[in-house]
């Protein structure tokens, strides 16, 4: 599938980049890259084909949270060409996986928003036999996504080792924090172009399909899931089933290695 990464396709991706962003670690701005766009993209494609292209580390900063803690934020794709390749991978992954995503997912999906999710939440509460709501947020989700589990999810629909290898290079690019480089073996840095679709793919297999094919089949009363990125709510008619869902979710988080990847095609 890496044959899709042509000069013409990457040029389309380039024009979708935001023009007012600060330069990356290489000091090159979007405007400067555009000045010699054709040759720059040709060189990028040549390096991609020869496997000489390696993404630059992500610059990590910390922003304050309302509770007084700080949340790590990855400055999106530090180099212009990293942004271009991430945009290309995002488009390819969306074309493959968006058709599989369940209707319960609303975050970072084309033509879907938080308002759409809230409308569904309102409709479920007002029209269905809901007595209990399990409201959950996966703590430090973007920083703790297990790379091995994520690759297992991607492999459900992608068999091209070259495309998978390129995604791994982005995951393993590392971070720069206060001028010091750190290797990472987990997480998808928040703020990156590629991170939202990777997060949705991961949670589609790990959470959405699990809820649909395991939790729903084990319940007697009404159940429903609504998810926006890593924030989600489960609706239940029966108290013991709501409590059981909370327990099973905590026990089955993939970092413990005991939760299967549920295939869309099962």
Coordinates of C-alpha atoms in Angstrom, one line a residue:
X1 CA 0.0 0.0 0.0
X2 CA 3.0 2.3 0.3
X3 CA 2.8 2.7 -3.5
X4 CA 0.0 5.2 -2.7
X5 CA 2.6 7.6 -1.3
X6 CA 3.2 9.3 -4.6
X7 CA 4.3 12.9 -5.3
X8 CA 0.8 13.9 -6.4
X9 CA -0.8 12.4 -3.3
X10 CA 1.7 14.0 -1.0
X11 CA 1.1 17.3 -2.8
X12 CA -2.6 17.1 -1.9
X13 CA -1.7 16.3 1.7
X14 CA 0.7 19.3 1.8
X15 CA -2.1 21.7 0.7
X16 CA -4.2 20.5 3.6
X17 CA -1.7 21.5 6.2
X18 CA -2.3 24.5 8.4
X19 CA -0.1 27.4 7.1
X20 CA 0.4 29.4 10.3
X21 CA 2.2 26.8 12.4
X22 CA 5.7 27.3 13.8
X23 CA 8.6 25.6 12.1
X24 CA 9.7 22.2 13.4
X25 CA 13.0 21.0 14.8
X26 CA 14.6 21.4 11.4
X27 CA 13.6 25.1 11.3
X28 CA 11.8 24.8 8.0
X29 CA 8.4 26.5 7.7
X30 CA 5.5 25.4 5.5
X31 CA 6.1 28.5 3.3
X32 CA 9.8 27.7 2.9
X33 CA 9.0 24.0 2.0
X34 CA 6.5 25.2 -0.6
X35 CA 9.1 27.4 -2.4
X36 CA 10.6 24.2 -3.9
X37 CA 7.7 21.9 -3.4
X38 CA 8.1 19.7 -6.4
X39 CA 11.7 18.8 -5.8
X40 CA 11.1 18.5 -2.0
X41 CA 8.3 16.0 -2.5
X42 CA 10.2 14.0 -5.1
X43 CA 13.1 13.7 -2.6
X44 CA 10.7 12.7 0.1
X45 CA 9.2 9.9 -2.0
X46 CA 12.6 8.7 -3.0
X47 CA 13.6 8.4 0.7
X48 CA 10.3 6.7 1.5
X49 CA 10.9 4.1 -1.2
X50 CA 14.5 3.5 -0.1
X51 CA 13.6 3.4 3.6
X52 CA 15.9 6.3 4.3
X53 CA 13.1 8.5 5.7
X54 CA 12.8 8.6 9.4
X55 CA 10.4 10.9 11.3
X56 CA 11.9 13.4 13.7
X57 CA 11.2 13.3 17.5
X58 CA 8.1 15.0 18.8
X59 CA 8.7 18.0 21.1
X60 CA 6.8 17.5 24.4
X61 CA 5.4 20.3 26.5
X62 CA 3.1 20.2 29.5
X63 CA -0.1 22.2 29.8
X64 CA -2.0 22.8 33.1
X65 CA -5.2 20.9 33.8
X66 CA -8.1 22.2 35.9
X67 CA -7.3 19.9 38.8
X68 CA -3.8 21.4 39.1
X69 CA -2.0 18.5 37.3
X70 CA -0.2 18.9 34.0
X71 CA -1.0 17.0 30.8
X72 CA 1.8 16.2 28.3
X73 CA 1.2 17.5 24.8
X74 CA 3.1 16.5 21.7
X75 CA 3.8 19.4 19.4
X76 CA 2.3 18.1 16.1
X77 CA 4.8 16.5 13.7
X78 CA 7.9 18.5 14.2
X79 CA 9.0 18.7 10.5
X80 CA 6.9 19.8 7.6
X81 CA 7.5 16.6 5.7
X82 CA 6.6 14.6 8.8
X83 CA 3.2 16.4 8.8
X84 CA 2.8 15.5 5.1
X85 CA 3.5 11.8 5.6
X86 CA 1.2 11.7 8.7
X87 CA -1.6 13.3 6.7
X88 CA -1.1 10.7 4.0
X89 CA -1.2 7.9 6.5
X90 CA -4.3 9.4 8.1
X91 CA -6.1 9.4 4.8
X92 CA -5.2 5.9 4.0
X93 CA -6.2 4.6 7.4
X94 CA -9.5 6.5 7.4
X95 CA -10.4 5.0 4.0
X96 CA -9.7 1.5 5.4
X97 CA -11.2 1.7 8.9
X98 CA -14.0 4.3 8.9
X99 CA -16.3 1.8 7.2
X100 CA -15.8 -0.6 10.1
X101 CA -16.2 1.8 13.0
X102 CA -19.4 1.3 14.9
X103 CA -22.1 4.0 15.3
X104 CA -21.1 4.4 19.0
X105 CA -17.8 6.2 18.0
X106 CA -18.0 10.0 17.5
X107 CA -14.5 11.5 18.3
X108 CA -12.3 12.5 15.4
X109 CA -14.7 10.9 12.8
X110 CA -15.5 12.7 9.6
X111 CA -18.9 14.5 9.7
X112 CA -19.3 13.6 13.4
X113 CA -18.8 15.9 16.4
X114 CA -19.2 16.1 20.2
X115 CA -22.7 17.6 19.6
X116 CA -23.7 14.5 17.7
X117 CA -22.6 12.4 20.6
X118 CA -24.5 14.5 23.1
X119 CA -27.6 14.3 21.0
X120 CA -27.4 10.5 21.1
X121 CA -26.8 10.5 24.9
X122 CA -29.8 12.7 25.3
X123 CA -32.0 10.5 23.1
X124 CA -30.9 7.3 24.9
X125 CA -31.6 8.7 28.4
X126 CA -35.0 10.1 27.4
X127 CA -36.3 7.3 25.3
X128 CA -34.7 4.0 26.5
X129 CA -35.0 2.2 29.9
X130 CA -31.8 3.6 31.3
X131 CA -31.4 3.5 35.1
X132 CA -27.7 3.6 35.5
X133 CA -24.8 5.3 33.7
X134 CA -21.2 4.3 33.8
X135 CA -19.1 7.4 32.9
X136 CA -15.4 6.6 32.2
X137 CA -12.3 8.3 30.9
X138 CA -9.1 6.2 30.3
X139 CA -6.4 7.9 32.4
X140 CA -3.5 9.2 30.3
X141 CA -4.8 7.2 27.3
X142 CA -2.7 8.8 24.6
X143 CA 0.4 8.4 26.7
X144 CA -0.2 4.7 27.6
X145 CA -1.4 3.1 24.4
X146 CA 0.5 -0.2 24.1
X147 CA 2.3 -0.3 20.7
X148 CA 2.1 -4.1 20.4
X149 CA -1.6 -4.0 20.9
X150 CA -2.1 -1.1 18.5
X151 CA -0.1 -3.0 15.8
X152 CA -2.3 -6.1 16.4
X153 CA -5.3 -3.9 15.8
X154 CA -3.9 -2.5 12.6
X155 CA -3.0 -6.0 11.4
X156 CA -6.7 -6.9 11.4
X157 CA -7.2 -5.0 8.2
X158 CA -3.7 -4.2 6.9
X159 CA -1.3 -6.9 5.6
X160 CA 1.2 -4.7 3.9
X161 CA 4.4 -4.9 6.1
X162 CA 5.8 -1.7 4.6
X163 CA 2.9 0.4 5.6
X164 CA 2.9 -1.1 9.1
X165 CA 6.7 -0.5 9.3
X166 CA 6.2 3.2 8.5
X167 CA 3.6 3.6 11.2
X168 CA 6.0 1.9 13.7
X169 CA 8.7 4.5 12.8
X170 CA 6.3 7.3 13.8
X171 CA 5.4 5.5 17.1
X172 CA 9.1 4.9 17.9
X173 CA 10.3 8.4 16.8
X174 CA 10.7 9.4 20.5
X175 CA 10.2 12.8 22.2
X176 CA 12.3 15.8 23.1
X177 CA 11.6 17.2 26.5
X178 CA 13.6 20.3 27.6
X179 CA 16.3 19.5 25.0
X180 CA 16.7 15.8 26.1
X181 CA 15.8 12.9 23.8
X182 CA 13.7 10.0 25.2
X183 CA 12.8 6.7 23.5
X184 CA 9.2 5.6 24.0
X185 CA 7.6 2.2 23.8
X186 CA 4.0 3.2 24.3
X187 CA 1.7 6.1 23.6
X188 CA 0.6 8.2 20.6
X189 CA 1.6 11.8 21.3
X190 CA -1.4 14.1 21.6
X191 CA -1.6 16.8 19.0
X192 CA -0.2 14.7 16.2
X193 CA -2.1 14.4 12.9
X194 CA -1.9 10.6 13.0
X195 CA -2.8 10.1 16.6
X196 CA -6.6 10.5 16.5
X197 CA -7.2 7.8 13.8
X198 CA -4.8 5.5 15.6
X199 CA -6.7 6.0 18.9
X200 CA -10.0 5.3 17.2
X201 CA -8.7 2.1 15.6
X202 CA -7.3 0.9 18.9
X203 CA -10.5 1.6 20.9
X204 CA -12.7 0.2 18.1
X205 CA -11.2 -3.3 18.6
X206 CA -10.3 -3.0 22.3
X207 CA -13.5 -1.4 23.6
X208 CA -16.3 -0.9 21.0
X209 CA -16.4 -4.4 19.6
X210 CA -15.8 -5.9 23.1
X211 CA -18.8 -4.1 24.4
X212 CA -20.9 -5.1 21.4
X213 CA -19.9 -8.8 21.3
X214 CA -19.2 -9.6 24.9
X215 CA -20.9 -7.2 27.3
X216 CA -24.2 -7.0 25.4
X217 CA -24.4 -10.8 25.1
X218 CA -23.9 -11.1 28.8
X219 CA -26.6 -8.7 29.9
X220 CA -30.4 -9.1 30.2
X221 CA -31.5 -5.5 30.4
X222 CA -30.9 -2.6 28.0
X223 CA -27.3 -1.6 27.3
X224 CA -25.7 1.0 25.1
X225 CA -22.2 2.6 24.6
X226 CA -21.4 6.1 23.4
X227 CA -17.7 7.0 23.0
X228 CA -16.0 10.3 22.1
X229 CA -12.2 9.5 21.7
X230 CA -11.2 8.1 25.1
X231 CA -14.2 9.4 27.0
X232 CA -17.2 7.1 27.0
X233 CA -20.4 6.3 28.8
X234 CA -22.2 3.0 29.2
X235 CA -26.0 3.0 29.7
X236 CA -27.6 0.2 31.7
X237 CA -31.0 -0.8 32.8
X238 CA -29.9 -3.1 35.6
X239 CA -27.5 -2.0 38.5
X240 CA -25.6 -5.3 38.8
X241 CA -24.8 -5.3 35.1
X242 CA -23.6 -1.7 35.2
X243 CA -21.3 -2.6 38.1
X244 CA -20.1 -5.7 36.4
X245 CA -19.2 -3.7 33.3
X246 CA -17.0 -1.4 35.4
X247 CA -15.2 -4.2 37.0
X248 CA -14.6 -6.1 33.8
X249 CA -13.3 -3.0 32.1
X250 CA -10.7 -2.4 34.8
X251 CA -9.7 -6.0 34.8
X252 CA -9.4 -6.3 31.0
X253 CA -7.4 -3.2 30.0
X254 CA -4.9 -4.4 27.3
X255 CA -1.8 -3.4 29.3
X256 CA -2.4 -6.5 31.4
X257 CA -2.3 -8.6 28.2
X258 CA -5.5 -10.5 28.8
X259 CA -8.0 -8.8 26.4
X260 CA -8.5 -10.2 22.9
X261 CA -8.7 -8.0 19.7
X262 CA -12.2 -8.5 18.4
X263 CA -12.2 -8.5 14.7
X264 CA -14.9 -6.5 12.8
X265 CA -15.3 -9.5 10.5
X266 CA -16.2 -12.1 13.2

